[in-house]
Amino acid sequence: MMIATFLHFPTLERAWLGAYYVVLLLLAVYGIHRLVIVALYQFGRSSAPRELNTMKEWPRVTVQLPLFNELYVAERLLEAAAAIDYPAERLDIQVLDDSTDRTYEIVARKVAELRRRGVAIVHLHRTDRQGFKAGALAAGLGSALGEFICVFDADFLPPRDLLKRSLPHFGAPEVGMVQARWTHLNRDYSLLSQAQALQLDAHFVIEHAARNRSGRFFNFNGTAGIWRRETIEDAGNWQHDTLTEDLDLSYRAQVRGWRFIYLNHVEAPAELPVQISGLRSQRHRWTKGAVQTARKMLGRVWHSPVPLRAKIEATFHLTANFNYPLNLSLSVLIFPAMLIRMKTGFEGFLVLDLPVFLCGTLSVYAYYLLAQRELGRLNSDVFKSLPGLILMDTGLAVNNTKAVLEGFKRGTGEFVRTPKFSLARTADDWIGKAYRGGDSWICGIELAIGLYFSVTVVVAIQLGMWPALPFLVLYQAGYLYIGLLSFIQRRRETNAAVLASS
């Protein structure tokens, strides 16, 4: 019946509807995969890692702190790293500083102070920034003394007990990396930070745990994790041919047979981006780097002897960001497709389109809400923040689609840092500080798409397209939210700069 109706449309309309359904079905596949992750998490509870105190003595550890222009958080990071609870004679700290601003002087002064207090800390400053963060980590590894390497980015506060709670899990010689869970210092700073917290909570609580417990690959997240030095060297060391050196090394190591462990109960607090420009650059880097890693590693994964389930999951993991161009394509296709479908009524929509839409939507809600339940945070505030997450993820489709496309090009691209401002309270402000966000033409595209959907909403109401209306409003709100937030924050930054110079 549906096929016969479909064939009655003219050729151009059939082509448009065909593209619409292909995109819709691909999104449904990724939605079903999200439900699979939820199921793997639920069924894998009994295999959560237990602390194994098999070490006769604490091993030597090098803590690496890669920095690049971190005026507001560098001292905080160094002080927290120096306070880590671990035998002093078995711990050394490397500050891998590529800074080109006053951060260098701040770090040099703080390192000198800590050394006077008896902390084994060195300040390694590079002037060329070759290889970006991966280059700094590789350079530091050459002079590191530790058998184990712990990495913390500038936006983190290393917990005092992280080493003593994580290192016992290296009792088995094949364990190459142990990752802690991120938490959020400024979770309630704004709707944007709340949305990011919900998204990252699900990634760590559900996704990492599900993959790890079920024997699939998961990845080091670039920070708040400990590597066995031998693992890094065996896998080919840090490489800078992708923008996600952490994801790349993780896959190279696991393909070679190293086992990773994820610790959901060990927490490492960090600061979330509050500038939409900073969030854009962070997500652009993560998305582009993941596609670069997929290009580099998927072939190796499929030609390796790892189980089929790990190969399939690795494919979904490394291509997950394809959701963004698919969502952007759907936003272009959906309204004309609905107009075409009006010729035969909306009965077909209820039979095919709506179930597929709900599959994607319900999987998102199940994924994020389960994570909050597991954290004991499932309350009214979560339900208030959830729409912000949906809007953020929808509105970033243009930015992240650009990143996906760039990921297929040759060349690594620049590692653009995410500004941090040491914000913990809502009253703290970042306006007027250094590290202003850059102008982005993507903001104009987002606003244009948001206005386009504003028109489609009006037309849909006039034509009585009620089944399509919720989805049109979702796209309208998502693009306008990100576009307007970019415009407003940029305006505030410009006004602050004018006042400072007058």
Short mmCIF file of C-alpha atoms in Angstrom, two decimals:
data_model
loop_
_atom_site.label_atom_id
_atom_site.label_comp_id
_atom_site.label_asym_id
_atom_site.label_seq_id
_atom_site.Cartn_x
_atom_site.Cartn_y
_atom_site.Cartn_z
CA MET A 1 0.00 0.00 0.00
CA MET A 2 2.73 2.46 1.03
CA ILE A 3 4.90 1.53 -1.98
CA ALA A 4 1.98 1.89 -4.37
CA THR A 5 1.17 5.32 -2.98
CA PHE A 6 4.84 6.32 -3.17
CA LEU A 7 5.01 5.40 -6.87
CA HIS A 8 2.09 7.73 -7.70
CA PHE A 9 4.26 10.76 -6.94
CA PRO A 10 6.16 12.47 -9.79
CA THR A 11 9.84 11.58 -10.17
CA LEU A 12 11.24 14.66 -8.38
CA GLU A 13 8.88 14.20 -5.46
CA ARG A 14 9.77 10.50 -5.22
CA ALA A 15 13.47 11.41 -5.19
CA TRP A 16 12.91 13.95 -2.41
CA LEU A 17 10.86 11.51 -0.34
CA GLY A 18 13.39 8.77 -1.00
CA ALA A 19 16.21 10.94 0.37
CA TYR A 20 14.03 11.89 3.34
CA TYR A 21 13.32 8.26 4.24
CA VAL A 22 16.95 7.18 3.80
CA VAL A 23 18.07 9.89 6.24
CA LEU A 24 15.23 9.07 8.63
CA LEU A 25 16.05 5.36 8.65
CA LEU A 26 19.79 5.96 9.19
CA LEU A 27 18.98 8.15 12.17
CA ALA A 28 16.68 5.40 13.45
CA VAL A 29 19.58 2.91 13.25
CA TYR A 30 21.71 5.16 15.45
CA GLY A 31 18.72 5.60 17.76
CA ILE A 32 18.33 1.83 18.10
CA HIS A 33 22.05 1.55 18.79
CA ARG A 34 21.63 4.00 21.67
CA LEU A 35 18.99 1.65 23.12
CA VAL A 36 21.44 -1.24 22.69
CA ILE A 37 23.98 0.72 24.76
CA VAL A 38 21.35 1.21 27.47
CA ALA A 39 20.61 -2.53 27.43
CA LEU A 40 24.32 -3.43 27.60
CA TYR A 41 24.65 -1.16 30.61
CA GLN A 42 21.70 -2.73 32.40
CA PHE A 43 22.82 -6.30 31.71
CA GLY A 44 26.45 -5.59 32.59
CA ARG A 45 26.00 -4.34 36.14
CA SER A 46 27.44 -7.50 37.69
CA SER A 47 30.71 -7.12 35.75
CA ALA A 48 31.62 -3.68 37.11
CA PRO A 49 35.36 -3.52 38.01
CA ARG A 50 36.27 -4.14 41.63
CA GLU A 51 39.28 -2.62 43.35
CA LEU A 52 42.14 -5.12 43.35
CA ASN A 53 44.87 -4.35 45.87
CA THR A 54 47.51 -6.61 44.28
CA MET A 55 50.45 -4.18 44.29
CA LYS A 56 53.16 -4.92 46.84
CA GLU A 57 54.37 -1.32 46.67
CA TRP A 58 53.23 1.83 44.95
CA PRO A 59 54.84 2.24 41.49
CA ARG A 60 56.48 5.40 40.21
CA VAL A 61 53.99 7.77 38.55
CA THR A 62 54.51 10.81 36.36
CA VAL A 63 51.63 13.29 36.30
CA GLN A 64 51.58 15.27 33.04
CA LEU A 65 49.78 18.63 32.92
CA PRO A 66 49.56 19.90 29.31
CA LEU A 67 48.89 23.67 29.18
CA PHE A 68 48.40 26.29 26.51
CA ASN A 69 47.45 29.85 27.54
CA GLU A 70 45.57 29.14 30.77
CA LEU A 71 45.76 32.40 32.75
CA TYR A 72 42.85 31.66 35.05
CA VAL A 73 43.24 27.97 35.92
CA ALA A 74 46.98 27.16 35.71
CA GLU A 75 47.74 27.87 39.39
CA ARG A 76 44.64 26.00 40.51
CA LEU A 77 45.70 22.95 38.50
CA LEU A 78 49.28 22.94 39.78
CA GLU A 79 48.23 23.35 43.40
CA ALA A 80 45.76 20.45 43.14
CA ALA A 81 48.31 18.22 41.42
CA ALA A 82 50.88 18.94 44.12
CA ALA A 83 48.33 17.94 46.78
CA ILE A 84 47.76 14.42 45.35
CA ASP A 85 48.03 11.84 48.13
CA TYR A 86 50.89 9.60 47.02
CA PRO A 87 54.40 8.75 48.28
CA ALA A 88 56.50 11.79 47.38
CA GLU A 89 59.53 9.73 46.36
CA ARG A 90 57.42 7.89 43.76
CA LEU A 91 55.64 10.86 42.21
CA ASP A 92 56.89 13.51 39.81
CA ILE A 93 54.93 16.18 37.96
CA GLN A 94 55.60 17.58 34.49
CA VAL A 95 54.02 20.88 33.46
CA LEU A 96 54.01 20.67 29.67
CA ASP A 97 53.62 24.35 28.89
CA ASP A 98 53.19 25.56 25.29
CA SER A 99 51.88 28.98 26.38
CA THR A 100 52.52 32.17 24.46
CA ASP A 101 50.98 34.61 26.96
CA ARG A 102 51.46 35.45 30.66
CA THR A 103 50.59 31.87 31.60
CA TYR A 104 54.30 31.05 31.20
CA GLU A 105 55.28 33.52 33.95
CA ILE A 106 52.46 32.37 36.23
CA VAL A 107 53.47 28.72 35.83
CA ALA A 108 57.19 29.42 36.27
CA ARG A 109 56.50 31.29 39.51
CA LYS A 110 54.17 28.59 40.84
CA VAL A 111 56.53 25.75 39.92
CA ALA A 112 59.38 27.53 41.76
CA GLU A 113 57.16 27.90 44.83
CA LEU A 114 56.15 24.23 44.78
CA ARG A 115 59.75 23.11 44.36
CA ARG A 116 60.68 25.11 47.48
CA ARG A 117 57.96 23.17 49.28
CA GLY A 118 59.61 19.89 48.25
CA VAL A 119 57.33 18.92 45.34
CA ALA A 120 59.07 17.03 42.49
CA ILE A 121 57.78 19.21 39.66
CA VAL A 122 59.40 20.44 36.43
CA HIS A 123 58.33 23.13 33.99
CA LEU A 124 58.88 22.08 30.35
CA HIS A 125 58.18 24.97 27.99
CA ARG A 126 58.02 24.59 24.20
CA THR A 127 58.00 27.52 21.82
CA ASP A 128 56.90 25.81 18.60
CA ARG A 129 53.77 23.90 19.77
CA GLN A 130 54.57 21.20 17.22
CA GLY A 131 51.98 18.43 17.32
CA PHE A 132 49.83 20.48 19.73
CA LYS A 133 48.80 18.51 22.83
CA ALA A 134 49.98 15.16 21.41
CA GLY A 135 53.37 16.69 20.67
CA ALA A 136 53.66 18.03 24.21
CA LEU A 137 52.72 14.67 25.76
CA ALA A 138 55.21 12.80 23.56
CA ALA A 139 57.97 15.29 24.36
CA GLY A 140 57.29 14.96 28.08
CA LEU A 141 57.25 11.18 27.90
CA GLY A 142 60.85 11.22 26.70
CA SER A 143 62.04 12.53 30.07
CA ALA A 144 59.31 11.08 32.31
CA LEU A 145 60.48 8.83 35.14
CA GLY A 146 57.20 7.06 35.85
CA GLU A 147 56.17 3.52 35.03
CA PHE A 148 52.64 4.95 34.89
CA ILE A 149 51.56 8.23 33.28
CA CYS A 150 48.60 10.23 34.61
CA VAL A 151 47.25 13.11 32.50
CA PHE A 152 45.17 16.10 33.61
CA ASP A 153 44.04 18.95 31.40
CA ALA A 154 43.97 22.54 32.66
CA ASP A 155 40.23 22.63 33.34
CA PHE A 156 40.45 19.79 35.90
CA LEU A 157 41.05 19.60 39.64
CA PRO A 158 43.01 16.36 40.22
CA PRO A 159 41.43 14.55 43.20
CA ARG A 160 43.80 13.75 46.05
CA ASP A 161 42.90 10.06 46.06
CA LEU A 162 42.75 9.34 42.32
CA LEU A 163 46.09 7.54 42.07
CA LYS A 164 45.55 5.31 45.08
CA ARG A 165 42.03 4.40 43.95
CA SER A 166 42.98 3.76 40.31
CA LEU A 167 46.40 2.11 40.33
CA PRO A 168 45.26 -1.13 42.04
CA HIS A 169 43.29 -1.93 38.88
CA PHE A 170 46.55 -2.37 36.99
CA GLY A 171 47.15 -5.65 38.82
CA ALA A 172 46.68 -7.66 35.60
CA PRO A 173 49.63 -7.10 33.23
CA GLU A 174 47.38 -6.65 30.17
CA VAL A 175 45.61 -3.61 31.68
CA GLY A 176 46.95 -0.59 29.81
CA MET A 177 44.72 2.32 30.88
CA VAL A 178 42.30 3.22 33.66
CA GLN A 179 39.85 6.10 33.14
CA ALA A 180 38.00 8.05 35.84
CA ARG A 181 34.60 9.71 35.41
CA TRP A 182 34.32 13.43 34.76
CA THR A 183 32.17 15.55 37.04
CA HIS A 184 31.42 19.25 36.69
CA LEU A 185 32.56 22.18 38.82
CA ASN A 186 30.13 24.65 37.23
CA ARG A 187 27.25 22.36 36.35
CA ASP A 188 24.55 24.88 37.35
CA TYR A 189 26.24 27.98 35.94
CA SER A 190 23.78 28.34 33.03
CA LEU A 191 21.36 26.41 30.84
CA LEU A 192 24.27 25.73 28.49
CA SER A 193 26.44 24.21 31.23
CA GLN A 194 23.50 22.15 32.52
CA ALA A 195 22.92 20.77 29.03
CA GLN A 196 26.59 19.83 28.63
CA ALA A 197 26.60 18.15 32.05
CA LEU A 198 23.62 15.98 31.11
CA GLN A 199 25.27 14.97 27.85
CA LEU A 200 28.65 14.15 29.41
CA ASP A 201 27.06 12.30 32.33
CA ALA A 202 25.37 9.92 29.89
CA HIS A 203 28.58 9.45 27.92
CA PHE A 204 30.52 8.47 31.04
CA VAL A 205 27.94 6.77 33.23
CA ILE A 206 26.16 4.73 30.54
CA GLU A 207 28.25 4.62 27.37
CA HIS A 208 31.71 4.04 28.85
CA ALA A 209 30.43 1.55 31.42
CA ALA A 210 28.36 -0.37 28.86
CA ARG A 211 31.25 -0.73 26.44
CA ASN A 212 33.79 -1.62 29.09
CA ARG A 213 31.67 -4.18 30.90
CA SER A 214 30.59 -5.92 27.67
CA GLY A 215 34.06 -6.32 26.20
CA ARG A 216 33.77 -3.53 23.63
CA PHE A 217 36.35 -0.79 23.05
CA PHE A 218 36.07 2.48 24.91
CA ASN A 219 38.49 5.40 24.97
CA PHE A 220 40.72 7.45 27.20
CA ASN A 221 39.16 10.94 27.33
CA GLY A 222 42.38 12.93 27.14
CA THR A 223 42.44 13.64 30.87
CA ALA A 224 41.67 12.12 34.29
CA GLY A 225 43.14 8.77 33.30
CA ILE A 226 46.28 6.73 33.94
CA TRP A 227 48.31 4.90 31.30
CA ARG A 228 50.82 2.13 31.71
CA ARG A 229 53.85 3.66 30.02
CA GLU A 230 54.59 0.41 28.21
CA THR A 231 51.13 0.61 26.59
CA ILE A 232 51.76 4.07 25.14
CA GLU A 233 55.10 3.00 23.71
CA ASP A 234 53.84 -0.34 22.39
CA ALA A 235 50.93 1.34 20.59
CA GLY A 236 53.23 3.81 18.81
CA ASN A 237 53.32 6.72 21.28
CA TRP A 238 51.26 9.90 21.01
CA GLN A 239 50.64 10.85 17.38
CA HIS A 240 49.30 14.14 16.03
CA ASP A 241 47.72 13.17 12.71
CA THR A 242 44.27 13.55 14.29
CA LEU A 243 42.80 16.20 16.60
CA THR A 244 41.74 13.51 19.08
CA GLU A 245 45.07 12.03 20.07
CA ASP A 246 43.37 10.35 23.05
CA LEU A 247 40.83 8.46 20.93
CA ASP A 248 43.49 7.53 18.37
CA LEU A 249 45.93 6.09 20.93
CA SER A 250 43.08 4.28 22.69
CA TYR A 251 42.14 2.38 19.54
CA ARG A 252 45.73 1.64 18.57
CA ALA A 253 46.37 0.20 22.03
CA GLN A 254 43.21 -1.91 22.21
CA VAL A 255 43.74 -3.32 18.72
CA ARG A 256 47.11 -4.55 20.00
CA GLY A 257 45.39 -6.40 22.84
CA TRP A 258 45.70 -3.99 25.77
CA ARG A 259 42.70 -3.96 28.09
CA PHE A 260 41.15 -0.76 29.47
CA ILE A 261 39.18 -0.32 32.69
CA TYR A 262 36.61 2.36 33.40
CA LEU A 263 35.94 3.45 36.99
CA ASN A 264 32.48 4.97 37.32
CA HIS A 265 32.95 5.55 41.04
CA VAL A 266 36.20 7.57 40.80
CA GLU A 267 35.34 11.19 40.08
CA ALA A 268 37.46 13.95 38.54
CA PRO A 269 35.84 17.43 38.57
CA ALA A 270 36.31 19.82 35.64
CA GLU A 271 35.05 23.17 34.36
CA LEU A 272 32.55 23.17 31.49
CA PRO A 273 32.78 25.77 28.69
CA VAL A 274 30.47 28.75 29.25
CA GLN A 275 31.19 30.59 26.00
CA ILE A 276 29.21 29.27 23.07
CA SER A 277 32.27 30.01 20.91
CA GLY A 278 34.37 27.86 23.23
CA LEU A 279 31.82 25.07 23.10
CA ARG A 280 31.74 25.29 19.30
CA SER A 281 35.52 24.95 19.01
CA GLN A 282 35.58 22.08 21.52
CA ARG A 283 32.83 20.12 19.75
CA HIS A 284 34.34 20.91 16.35
CA ARG A 285 37.66 19.47 17.52
CA TRP A 286 36.07 16.38 19.08
CA THR A 287 33.90 15.74 16.01
CA LYS A 288 36.59 16.32 13.41
CA GLY A 289 39.11 14.27 15.38
CA ALA A 290 36.69 11.35 15.73
CA VAL A 291 36.15 11.26 11.96
CA GLN A 292 39.90 11.44 11.40
CA THR A 293 40.34 8.55 13.82
CA ALA A 294 37.62 6.58 12.02
CA ARG A 295 39.47 7.07 8.74
CA LYS A 296 42.71 5.99 10.34
CA MET A 297 41.58 3.11 12.55
CA LEU A 298 38.37 1.44 11.33
CA GLY A 299 40.21 -0.59 8.69
CA ARG A 300 42.72 -1.76 11.29
CA VAL A 301 39.92 -2.68 13.68
CA TRP A 302 38.13 -4.81 11.09
CA HIS A 303 41.37 -6.54 10.06
CA SER A 304 42.32 -7.27 13.68
CA PRO A 305 41.47 -10.46 15.61
CA VAL A 306 39.17 -8.68 18.08
CA PRO A 307 35.63 -10.12 18.49
CA LEU A 308 32.94 -9.17 15.98
CA ARG A 309 30.91 -7.41 18.67
CA ALA A 310 33.88 -5.09 19.33
CA LYS A 311 34.25 -4.35 15.61
CA ILE A 312 30.57 -3.47 15.22
CA GLU A 313 30.58 -1.26 18.32
CA ALA A 314 33.79 0.46 17.21
CA THR A 315 32.07 1.32 13.93
CA PHE A 316 29.10 2.89 15.70
CA HIS A 317 31.41 4.64 18.16
CA LEU A 318 33.73 6.21 15.59
CA THR A 319 30.92 7.18 13.20
CA ALA A 320 28.48 8.46 15.83
CA ASN A 321 29.05 12.06 14.72
CA PHE A 322 27.52 11.25 11.33
CA ASN A 323 24.29 11.96 13.21
CA TYR A 324 25.00 15.68 12.72
CA PRO A 325 25.02 15.79 8.90
CA LEU A 326 22.06 13.40 8.95
CA ASN A 327 20.14 15.73 11.28
CA LEU A 328 21.08 18.75 9.20
CA SER A 329 19.93 16.93 6.06
CA LEU A 330 16.67 16.00 7.75
CA SER A 331 16.07 19.62 8.71
CA VAL A 332 16.37 20.54 5.02
CA LEU A 333 14.20 17.66 3.80
CA ILE A 334 11.46 17.50 6.39
CA PHE A 335 9.16 20.39 5.50
CA PRO A 336 9.02 19.81 1.71
CA ALA A 337 8.56 16.10 2.44
CA MET A 338 5.59 16.92 4.66
CA LEU A 339 4.09 19.12 1.94
CA ILE A 340 4.42 16.28 -0.56
CA ARG A 341 2.90 13.81 1.90
CA MET A 342 -0.18 16.05 2.32
CA LYS A 343 -1.40 14.79 -1.05
CA THR A 344 -2.16 11.40 0.48
CA GLY A 345 -3.00 12.56 3.98
CA PHE A 346 -1.05 11.96 7.18
CA GLU A 347 -2.13 8.35 7.78
CA GLY A 348 1.20 7.18 6.33
CA PHE A 349 3.03 9.56 8.64
CA LEU A 350 1.48 7.89 11.66
CA VAL A 351 2.38 4.42 10.35
CA LEU A 352 6.01 5.00 9.31
CA ASP A 353 7.44 8.45 10.07
CA LEU A 354 6.16 8.86 13.62
CA PRO A 355 7.44 5.49 14.93
CA VAL A 356 10.88 6.21 13.47
CA PHE A 357 10.91 9.70 14.98
CA LEU A 358 9.84 8.29 18.34
CA CYS A 359 12.54 5.61 18.18
CA GLY A 360 15.18 8.32 17.94
CA THR A 361 13.52 10.59 20.50
CA LEU A 362 12.73 7.97 23.14
CA SER A 363 16.21 6.49 22.91
CA VAL A 364 17.62 9.94 23.72
CA TYR A 365 15.37 10.35 26.75
CA ALA A 366 16.08 6.82 28.00
CA TYR A 367 19.83 7.36 27.61
CA TYR A 368 20.05 10.68 29.43
CA LEU A 369 17.49 10.02 32.13
CA LEU A 370 18.99 6.63 33.02
CA ALA A 371 22.34 8.32 33.60
CA GLN A 372 20.78 10.82 35.98
CA ARG A 373 18.94 8.06 37.81
CA GLU A 374 22.19 6.16 38.26
CA LEU A 375 23.81 9.28 39.70
CA GLY A 376 20.87 9.84 42.06
CA ARG A 377 20.09 13.14 40.36
CA LEU A 378 16.77 12.32 38.68
CA ASN A 379 14.68 15.26 39.87
CA SER A 380 12.69 18.18 38.50
CA ASP A 381 15.86 20.14 37.68
CA VAL A 382 16.91 17.42 35.22
CA PHE A 383 13.60 17.64 33.38
CA LYS A 384 14.00 21.41 33.20
CA SER A 385 17.51 21.05 31.75
CA LEU A 386 16.68 18.29 29.26
CA PRO A 387 15.06 20.61 26.68
CA GLY A 388 18.24 22.71 26.77
CA LEU A 389 20.27 19.61 25.90
CA ILE A 390 17.99 18.77 22.96
CA LEU A 391 18.19 22.37 21.71
CA MET A 392 21.98 22.48 22.10
CA ASP A 393 22.48 19.21 20.24
CA THR A 394 20.09 20.26 17.46
CA GLY A 395 21.53 23.75 17.09
CA LEU A 396 25.13 22.54 16.85
CA ALA A 397 24.34 20.48 13.73
CA VAL A 398 25.83 23.06 11.34
CA ASN A 399 29.03 23.47 13.35
CA ASN A 400 29.53 19.73 13.75
CA THR A 401 28.57 18.89 10.17
CA LYS A 402 31.36 21.22 9.06
CA ALA A 403 33.69 19.30 11.38
CA VAL A 404 32.60 15.94 9.93
CA LEU A 405 33.28 17.13 6.38
CA GLU A 406 36.68 18.54 7.39
CA GLY A 407 37.49 15.19 9.00
CA PHE A 408 37.58 13.59 5.56
CA LYS A 409 40.15 16.05 4.23
CA ARG A 410 43.89 15.52 4.33
CA GLY A 411 45.83 17.32 7.03
CA THR A 412 45.21 17.47 10.77
CA GLY A 413 44.13 21.09 11.21
CA GLU A 414 44.74 23.34 14.19
CA PHE A 415 44.09 22.22 17.75
CA VAL A 416 41.93 25.13 18.99
CA ARG A 417 41.91 25.27 22.79
CA THR A 418 38.75 25.73 24.83
CA PRO A 419 39.01 28.84 27.09
CA LYS A 420 38.62 28.28 30.83
CA PHE A 421 37.90 31.03 33.38
CA SER A 422 37.85 29.33 36.82
CA LEU A 423 34.09 29.69 37.18
CA ALA A 424 32.39 27.88 40.05
CA ARG A 425 29.47 30.13 41.03
CA THR A 426 26.69 31.58 38.91
CA ALA A 427 27.79 35.04 40.05
CA ASP A 428 31.24 34.57 38.47
CA ASP A 429 31.55 36.22 35.06
CA TRP A 430 33.84 35.64 32.10
CA ILE A 431 32.90 38.78 30.18
CA GLY A 432 35.84 41.19 29.97
CA LYS A 433 38.46 38.53 30.59
CA ALA A 434 41.12 37.42 28.12
CA TYR A 435 40.36 34.71 25.55
CA ARG A 436 37.45 36.26 23.71
CA GLY A 437 35.50 34.06 21.37
CA GLY A 438 36.07 34.40 17.66
CA ASP A 439 33.58 35.52 15.06
CA SER A 440 31.87 32.68 13.22
CA TRP A 441 29.92 32.78 9.99
CA ILE A 442 28.17 29.64 11.22
CA CYS A 443 26.14 31.81 13.60
CA GLY A 444 24.55 33.53 10.59
CA ILE A 445 23.65 30.19 9.00
CA GLU A 446 22.07 28.97 12.24
CA LEU A 447 19.96 32.11 12.54
CA ALA A 448 18.93 31.84 8.89
CA ILE A 449 17.84 28.22 9.34
CA GLY A 450 16.01 29.18 12.54
CA LEU A 451 14.12 31.92 10.69
CA TYR A 452 13.36 29.49 7.86
CA PHE A 453 11.78 27.11 10.35
CA SER A 454 9.85 30.00 11.91
CA VAL A 455 8.23 30.48 8.50
CA THR A 456 7.58 26.73 8.15
CA VAL A 457 5.87 26.67 11.55
CA VAL A 458 3.50 29.45 10.47
CA VAL A 459 2.78 27.72 7.15
CA ALA A 460 2.28 24.36 8.88
CA ILE A 461 -0.29 25.91 11.22
CA GLN A 462 -2.12 27.54 8.32
CA LEU A 463 -2.21 24.26 6.38
CA GLY A 464 -3.19 22.18 9.39
CA MET A 465 0.02 20.09 9.35
CA TRP A 466 -0.36 19.28 13.04
CA PRO A 467 1.59 15.96 13.09
CA ALA A 468 4.66 17.69 11.64
CA LEU A 469 4.48 20.75 13.90
CA PRO A 470 6.41 19.42 16.96
CA PHE A 471 9.38 18.47 14.80
CA LEU A 472 9.42 21.79 12.96
CA VAL A 473 9.29 23.66 16.28
CA LEU A 474 12.17 21.54 17.60
CA TYR A 475 14.41 22.54 14.69
CA GLN A 476 13.27 26.15 14.90
CA ALA A 477 14.04 26.40 18.63
CA GLY A 478 17.38 24.56 18.38
CA TYR A 479 18.87 26.71 15.62
CA LEU A 480 17.53 29.95 17.09
CA TYR A 481 18.82 29.07 20.57
CA ILE A 482 22.41 28.46 19.45
CA GLY A 483 22.40 31.28 16.88
CA LEU A 484 20.94 33.90 19.22
CA LEU A 485 23.12 32.83 22.14
CA SER A 486 26.18 33.26 19.91
CA PHE A 487 25.02 36.72 18.85
CA ILE A 488 24.19 37.85 22.41
CA GLN A 489 27.45 36.62 23.93
CA ARG A 490 29.49 38.16 21.13
CA ARG A 491 27.68 41.49 21.63
CA ARG A 492 28.44 41.40 25.37
CA GLU A 493 32.11 40.69 24.69
CA THR A 494 32.33 43.56 22.20
CA ASN A 495 30.67 46.01 24.61
CA ALA A 496 33.03 44.97 27.41
CA ALA A 497 36.03 45.48 25.15
CA VAL A 498 34.82 48.96 24.18
CA LEU A 499 34.33 49.95 27.83
CA ALA A 500 37.77 48.61 28.76
CA SER A 501 39.47 50.65 26.03
CA SER A 502 37.61 53.92 26.75
#
